[in-house]
Amino acid sequence: MLELRALHKRMGARCLADGLSLKVDAGETVALLGASGSGKSTLLRMVAGLEPLDAGQVLFAGEDVTRQPPEKRRFALIFQDFALFPHLDVQENVCFGLVEQGWPKRLARTEAQAMLATVGLHGLEHRRVWTLSGGEQQRVALARALVTRPRLMLLDEPFSALDAELRSAMQDEFRQRLADAGIPALLVTHDPAEAARMAGRVVRLEGGRMRPV
Ligand SMILES: Nc1ncnc2c1ncn2[C@@H]1O[C@H](COP(=O)(O)OP(=O)(O)OP(=O)(O)O)[C@@H](O)[C@H]1O
Ligand SMILES: [Mg+2]
């Protein structure tokens, strides 16, 4: 489904990808471990189209998307700090991507409401996001990502801001939602237990290449 072919990327003096290759199959979640600074976040940004490659190709469903802008790829990226829009309420946060895709506002709202109900946030549509708990904010980020029906989910340490108990609950919930939606995912984490819990396969980024774990 997703195929990274011989990616090369330098950042200043550092070589973050040195002939890096990886495949993620349909419906599969692959966890990506690696030391701090090894280039995990940079790799997700390259896959999303937010960071240019020096060389190599990103393919999805057999199509070369290397030169496609992020919005054409239809991949969703969830950041460590959720990156919700603080000036928008919960529903508007979830609507945002749909409106950007050209959905009429009213339809986008209906769709957002349905997705919020799915992730257990019914009734919180008009709350400001900064009044929500960490777990609720995490669910808004998930709803915002899922509502656009992404072809691929890119998760950059999405649970690290949560306490231990909530973290394992959200790990199970994310795994279930991704499975229900049949969306392949690449999950960056520094926690081997999280990798084992969430993913069918675990790889490690080291010296600009993928090593099996
Ligand atoms: N825009 C940038 N300009 C210069 N250097 C950058 C830029 N983005 C990342 N880097 C550098 O590239 C290296 C890899 O960064 P990256 O954020 O991808 O690492 P990471 O594996 O996600 O680390 P962490 O586990 O700490 O999140 C770091 O040394 C970082 O300082
Ligand atoms: Mg990172």
mmCIF file of C-alpha atoms and ligand atoms in Angstrom:
data_model
loop_
_atom_site.group_PDB
_atom_site.id
_atom_site.type_symbol
_atom_site.label_atom_id
_atom_site.label_comp_id
_atom_site.label_asym_id
_atom_site.label_seq_id
_atom_site.Cartn_x
_atom_site.Cartn_y
_atom_site.Cartn_z
ATOM 1 C CA MET A 1 0.000 0.000 0.000
ATOM 2 C CA LEU A 2 2.585 2.561 1.187
ATOM 3 C CA GLU A 3 6.024 2.014 -0.221
ATOM 4 C CA LEU A 4 9.077 4.124 0.551
ATOM 5 C CA ARG A 5 11.836 3.499 -1.950
ATOM 6 C CA ALA A 6 15.440 4.409 -1.253
ATOM 7 C CA LEU A 7 14.743 7.717 0.476
ATOM 8 C CA HIS A 8 17.646 10.082 1.050
ATOM 9 C CA LYS A 9 17.519 13.121 3.286
ATOM 10 C CA ARG A 10 20.168 15.300 4.883
ATOM 11 C CA MET A 11 19.532 17.975 7.492
ATOM 12 C CA GLY A 12 22.668 20.066 7.796
ATOM 13 C CA ALA A 13 25.487 17.653 8.627
ATOM 14 C CA ARG A 14 23.091 14.835 9.574
ATOM 15 C CA CYS A 15 21.992 12.073 7.273
ATOM 16 C CA LEU A 16 18.440 11.159 8.359
ATOM 17 C CA ALA A 17 17.604 8.850 5.472
ATOM 18 C CA ASP A 18 20.304 6.948 3.658
ATOM 19 C CA GLY A 19 18.593 4.654 1.204
ATOM 20 C CA LEU A 20 15.644 4.100 3.523
ATOM 21 C CA SER A 21 12.988 1.667 2.325
ATOM 22 C CA LEU A 22 9.781 0.501 3.989
ATOM 23 C CA LYS A 23 6.438 -1.032 3.047
ATOM 24 C CA VAL A 24 3.166 -0.771 4.930
ATOM 25 C CA ASP A 25 0.477 -3.133 3.674
ATOM 26 C CA ALA A 26 -3.253 -2.435 3.439
ATOM 27 C CA GLY A 27 -4.810 -2.379 6.901
ATOM 28 C CA GLU A 28 -1.434 -2.834 8.574
ATOM 29 C CA THR A 29 -0.005 -0.740 11.415
ATOM 30 C CA VAL A 30 3.781 -0.524 11.502
ATOM 31 C CA ALA A 31 5.475 0.953 14.565
ATOM 32 C CA LEU A 32 8.650 2.940 14.124
ATOM 33 C CA LEU A 33 11.146 3.126 16.971
ATOM 34 C CA GLY A 34 14.396 5.067 16.981
ATOM 35 C CA ALA A 35 16.597 7.256 19.130
ATOM 36 C CA SER A 36 15.727 10.903 19.637
ATOM 37 C CA GLY A 37 17.028 12.836 16.662
ATOM 38 C CA SER A 38 17.206 9.776 14.400
ATOM 39 C CA GLY A 39 14.733 11.386 11.996
ATOM 40 C CA LYS A 40 11.386 9.748 12.806
ATOM 41 C CA SER A 41 9.334 12.945 12.732
ATOM 42 C CA THR A 42 11.161 14.122 9.638
ATOM 43 C CA LEU A 43 10.300 10.829 7.951
ATOM 44 C CA LEU A 44 6.586 11.270 8.718
ATOM 45 C CA ARG A 45 6.713 14.808 7.338
ATOM 46 C CA MET A 46 8.378 13.506 4.170
ATOM 47 C CA VAL A 47 5.694 10.842 3.749
ATOM 48 C CA ALA A 48 3.000 13.483 4.311
ATOM 49 C CA GLY A 49 4.580 15.747 1.708
ATOM 50 C CA LEU A 50 5.463 18.490 4.187
ATOM 51 C CA GLU A 51 9.214 18.052 3.781
ATOM 52 C CA PRO A 52 10.984 17.504 0.437
ATOM 53 C CA LEU A 53 13.179 14.469 -0.201
ATOM 54 C CA ASP A 54 16.726 14.695 -1.490
ATOM 55 C CA ALA A 55 16.143 11.491 -3.454
ATOM 56 C CA GLY A 56 13.858 8.478 -3.526
ATOM 57 C CA GLN A 57 10.179 7.814 -4.072
ATOM 58 C CA VAL A 58 6.992 7.631 -2.041
ATOM 59 C CA LEU A 59 4.389 5.336 -3.579
ATOM 60 C CA PHE A 60 0.848 4.760 -2.455
ATOM 61 C CA ALA A 61 -1.419 2.117 -3.982
ATOM 62 C CA GLY A 62 1.123 1.762 -6.755
ATOM 63 C CA GLU A 63 1.072 5.469 -7.618
ATOM 64 C CA ASP A 64 4.131 7.684 -7.281
ATOM 65 C CA VAL A 65 3.037 10.545 -4.995
ATOM 66 C CA THR A 66 6.543 11.938 -4.408
ATOM 67 C CA ARG A 67 5.724 15.217 -6.105
ATOM 68 C CA GLN A 68 2.138 15.510 -4.967
ATOM 69 C CA PRO A 69 1.251 18.244 -2.466
ATOM 70 C CA PRO A 70 0.037 17.046 0.971
ATOM 71 C CA GLU A 71 -3.676 17.640 0.311
ATOM 72 C CA LYS A 72 -3.602 15.472 -2.820
ATOM 73 C CA ARG A 73 -2.059 12.543 -0.958
ATOM 74 C CA ARG A 74 -4.953 12.377 1.501
ATOM 75 C CA PHE A 75 -2.806 11.181 4.377
ATOM 76 C CA ALA A 76 -3.616 12.297 7.927
ATOM 77 C CA LEU A 77 -0.886 13.285 10.377
ATOM 78 C CA ILE A 78 -1.473 13.396 14.127
ATOM 79 C CA PHE A 79 1.181 15.231 16.099
ATOM 80 C CA GLN A 80 2.453 14.648 19.598
ATOM 81 C CA ASP A 81 0.754 17.804 20.932
ATOM 82 C CA PHE A 82 -2.433 17.180 18.871
ATOM 83 C CA ALA A 83 -2.056 20.625 17.189
ATOM 84 C CA LEU A 84 -5.732 21.490 17.560
ATOM 85 C CA PHE A 85 -6.834 25.001 16.606
ATOM 86 C CA PRO A 86 -7.293 26.855 19.915
ATOM 87 C CA HIS A 87 -9.538 29.561 18.461
ATOM 88 C CA LEU A 88 -12.044 27.024 17.106
ATOM 89 C CA ASP A 89 -14.519 24.891 19.032
ATOM 90 C CA VAL A 90 -14.511 21.080 18.910
ATOM 91 C CA GLN A 91 -16.869 20.777 15.962
ATOM 92 C CA GLU A 92 -15.068 23.433 13.911
ATOM 93 C CA ASN A 93 -11.773 21.662 14.537
ATOM 94 C CA VAL A 94 -13.219 18.466 13.073
ATOM 95 C CA CYS A 95 -14.952 20.302 10.191
ATOM 96 C CA PHE A 96 -11.801 22.086 9.157
ATOM 97 C CA GLY A 97 -10.338 19.432 6.861
ATOM 98 C CA LEU A 98 -13.658 18.787 5.156
ATOM 99 C CA VAL A 99 -14.246 22.474 4.434
ATOM 100 C CA GLU A 100 -10.713 22.595 3.032
ATOM 101 C CA GLN A 101 -11.621 19.669 0.779
ATOM 102 C CA GLY A 102 -14.518 21.766 -0.529
ATOM 103 C CA TRP A 103 -17.396 20.303 1.469
ATOM 104 C CA PRO A 104 -20.302 22.722 2.042
ATOM 105 C CA LYS A 105 -20.250 23.948 5.651
ATOM 106 C CA ARG A 106 -23.597 22.361 6.583
ATOM 107 C CA LEU A 107 -22.687 18.916 5.309
ATOM 108 C CA ALA A 108 -19.276 19.166 6.964
ATOM 109 C CA ARG A 109 -20.958 19.935 10.296
ATOM 110 C CA THR A 110 -23.260 16.920 10.035
ATOM 111 C CA GLU A 111 -20.329 14.673 9.163
ATOM 112 C CA ALA A 112 -18.254 16.110 12.007
ATOM 113 C CA GLN A 113 -21.072 15.513 14.499
ATOM 114 C CA ALA A 114 -21.374 11.887 13.449
ATOM 115 C CA MET A 115 -17.616 11.362 13.792
ATOM 116 C CA LEU A 116 -17.555 13.053 17.213
ATOM 117 C CA ALA A 117 -20.301 10.708 18.379
ATOM 118 C CA THR A 118 -18.260 7.746 17.108
ATOM 119 C CA VAL A 119 -15.263 8.737 19.235
ATOM 120 C CA GLY A 120 -17.436 9.365 22.304
ATOM 121 C CA LEU A 121 -17.518 13.167 22.219
ATOM 122 C CA HIS A 122 -21.229 13.707 21.624
ATOM 123 C CA GLY A 123 -22.362 16.823 23.496
ATOM 124 C CA LEU A 124 -18.950 18.496 23.457
ATOM 125 C CA GLU A 125 -19.292 19.968 19.945
ATOM 126 C CA HIS A 126 -19.267 23.579 21.077
ATOM 127 C CA ARG A 127 -16.642 23.422 23.787
ATOM 128 C CA ARG A 128 -13.386 25.291 23.292
ATOM 129 C CA VAL A 129 -10.648 22.700 22.801
ATOM 130 C CA TRP A 130 -8.505 24.079 25.626
ATOM 131 C CA THR A 131 -11.276 23.307 28.125
ATOM 132 C CA LEU A 132 -11.051 19.581 27.304
ATOM 133 C CA SER A 133 -9.050 16.923 29.156
ATOM 134 C CA GLY A 134 -6.008 15.353 27.496
ATOM 135 C CA GLY A 135 -7.964 12.258 26.482
ATOM 136 C CA GLU A 136 -10.785 14.341 25.026
ATOM 137 C CA GLN A 137 -8.334 16.458 23.049
ATOM 138 C CA GLN A 138 -6.748 13.262 21.783
ATOM 139 C CA ARG A 139 -10.153 12.056 20.565
ATOM 140 C CA VAL A 140 -10.765 15.393 18.804
ATOM 141 C CA ALA A 141 -7.440 14.942 17.005
ATOM 142 C CA LEU A 142 -8.467 11.413 16.025
ATOM 143 C CA ALA A 143 -11.905 12.559 14.841
ATOM 144 C CA ARG A 144 -10.347 15.392 12.853
ATOM 145 C CA ALA A 145 -8.021 12.928 11.165
ATOM 146 C CA LEU A 146 -10.593 10.183 10.505
ATOM 147 C CA VAL A 147 -13.372 12.455 9.236
ATOM 148 C CA THR A 148 -11.464 13.225 6.043
ATOM 149 C CA ARG A 149 -11.293 9.472 5.299
ATOM 150 C CA PRO A 150 -7.527 9.483 4.946
ATOM 151 C CA ARG A 151 -5.843 6.754 2.915
ATOM 152 C CA LEU A 152 -3.048 6.509 5.478
ATOM 153 C CA MET A 153 -2.629 7.569 9.100
ATOM 154 C CA LEU A 154 0.688 8.990 10.267
ATOM 155 C CA LEU A 155 0.987 9.124 14.055
ATOM 156 C CA ASP A 156 3.874 10.956 15.704
ATOM 157 C CA GLU A 157 4.058 9.871 19.358
ATOM 158 C CA PRO A 158 0.373 10.672 19.753
ATOM 159 C CA PHE A 159 0.028 9.359 23.308
ATOM 160 C CA SER A 160 3.076 10.829 24.989
ATOM 161 C CA ALA A 161 1.151 13.737 26.557
ATOM 162 C CA LEU A 162 -1.255 11.352 28.333
ATOM 163 C CA ASP A 163 -0.845 9.701 31.742
ATOM 164 C CA ALA A 164 -0.117 5.956 31.835
ATOM 165 C CA GLU A 165 -3.687 4.741 32.392
ATOM 166 C CA LEU A 166 -5.265 6.963 29.764
ATOM 167 C CA ARG A 167 -2.432 6.151 27.386
ATOM 168 C CA SER A 168 -3.155 2.424 27.319
ATOM 169 C CA ALA A 169 -6.892 3.077 26.947
ATOM 170 C CA MET A 170 -6.261 5.405 23.992
ATOM 171 C CA GLN A 171 -3.825 2.936 22.435
ATOM 172 C CA ASP A 172 -6.542 0.273 22.427
ATOM 173 C CA GLU A 173 -9.105 2.737 21.126
ATOM 174 C CA PHE A 174 -6.881 3.976 18.285
ATOM 175 C CA ARG A 175 -5.999 0.427 17.288
ATOM 176 C CA GLN A 176 -9.675 -0.468 17.167
ATOM 177 C CA ARG A 177 -10.675 2.618 15.170
ATOM 178 C CA LEU A 178 -7.913 2.135 12.642
ATOM 179 C CA ALA A 179 -8.908 -1.513 12.236
ATOM 180 C CA ASP A 180 -12.603 -0.574 11.858
ATOM 181 C CA ALA A 181 -11.748 2.030 9.239
ATOM 182 C CA GLY A 182 -9.271 -0.337 7.536
ATOM 183 C CA ILE A 183 -6.656 2.417 7.378
ATOM 184 C CA PRO A 184 -2.956 1.508 7.257
ATOM 185 C CA ALA A 185 -0.823 3.417 9.736
ATOM 186 C CA LEU A 186 2.748 4.336 10.510
ATOM 187 C CA LEU A 187 3.152 4.976 14.235
ATOM 188 C CA VAL A 188 6.217 6.694 15.657
ATOM 189 C CA THR A 189 6.864 5.869 19.285
ATOM 190 C CA HIS A 190 9.823 5.574 21.634
ATOM 191 C CA ASP A 191 7.978 2.983 23.742
ATOM 192 C CA PRO A 192 8.547 -0.677 22.747
ATOM 193 C CA ALA A 193 5.471 -1.730 24.787
ATOM 194 C CA GLU A 194 3.300 0.704 22.855
ATOM 195 C CA ALA A 195 4.783 -0.558 19.599
ATOM 196 C CA ALA A 196 3.947 -4.141 20.532
ATOM 197 C CA ARG A 197 0.438 -3.206 21.633
ATOM 198 C CA MET A 198 -0.457 -1.144 18.580
ATOM 199 C CA ALA A 199 1.373 -2.621 15.646
ATOM 200 C CA GLY A 200 1.626 -5.863 13.753
ATOM 201 C CA ARG A 201 5.235 -5.104 12.891
ATOM 202 C CA VAL A 202 7.956 -3.045 14.523
ATOM 203 C CA VAL A 203 10.958 -1.467 12.812
ATOM 204 C CA ARG A 204 13.742 0.758 14.052
ATOM 205 C CA LEU A 205 15.194 3.798 12.297
ATOM 206 C CA GLU A 206 18.942 3.795 12.749
ATOM 207 C CA GLY A 207 21.633 5.413 10.657
ATOM 208 C CA GLY A 208 19.092 6.480 8.051
ATOM 209 C CA ARG A 209 17.789 2.986 7.405
ATOM 210 C CA MET A 210 15.119 0.633 8.705
ATOM 211 C CA ARG A 211 16.302 -2.246 10.843
ATOM 212 C CA PRO A 212 14.013 -5.070 11.916
ATOM 213 C CA VAL A 213 13.425 -5.271 15.664
HETATM 214 N N1 LIG B 1 13.763 22.011 9.878
HETATM 215 C C1 LIG B 1 14.909 21.552 10.384
HETATM 216 N N2 LIG B 1 16.054 22.235 10.227
HETATM 217 C C2 LIG B 1 17.225 21.757 10.719
HETATM 218 N N3 LIG B 1 17.350 20.603 11.372
HETATM 219 C C3 LIG B 1 16.246 19.881 11.556
HETATM 220 C C4 LIG B 1 14.967 20.308 11.077
HETATM 221 N N4 LIG B 1 14.056 19.370 11.401
HETATM 222 C C5 LIG B 1 14.733 18.418 12.053
HETATM 223 N N5 LIG B 1 16.047 18.718 12.148
HETATM 224 C C6 LIG B 1 17.086 17.904 12.799
HETATM 225 O O1 LIG B 1 17.021 16.603 12.249
HETATM 226 C C7 LIG B 1 17.218 15.628 13.259
HETATM 227 C C8 LIG B 1 16.045 14.668 13.313
HETATM 228 O O2 LIG B 1 14.910 15.334 13.800
HETATM 229 P P1 LIG B 1 13.514 14.599 14.017
HETATM 230 O O3 LIG B 1 12.615 15.586 14.641
HETATM 231 O O4 LIG B 1 13.094 13.982 12.754
HETATM 232 O O5 LIG B 1 13.947 13.451 15.050
HETATM 233 P P2 LIG B 1 13.062 12.409 15.840
HETATM 234 O O6 LIG B 1 13.601 11.047 15.541
HETATM 235 O O7 LIG B 1 11.619 12.660 15.561
HETATM 236 O O8 LIG B 1 13.419 12.774 17.345
HETATM 237 P P3 LIG B 1 12.468 12.747 18.667
HETATM 238 O O9 LIG B 1 12.397 11.295 19.074
HETATM 239 O O10 LIG B 1 13.250 13.565 19.663
HETATM 240 O O11 LIG B 1 11.142 13.345 18.324
HETATM 241 C C9 LIG B 1 17.461 16.404 14.542
HETATM 242 O O12 LIG B 1 18.837 16.486 14.741
HETATM 243 C C10 LIG B 1 16.834 17.748 14.267
HETATM 244 O O13 LIG B 1 17.463 18.759 15.007
HETATM 245 MG MG MG B 2 10.043 13.344 16.721
#
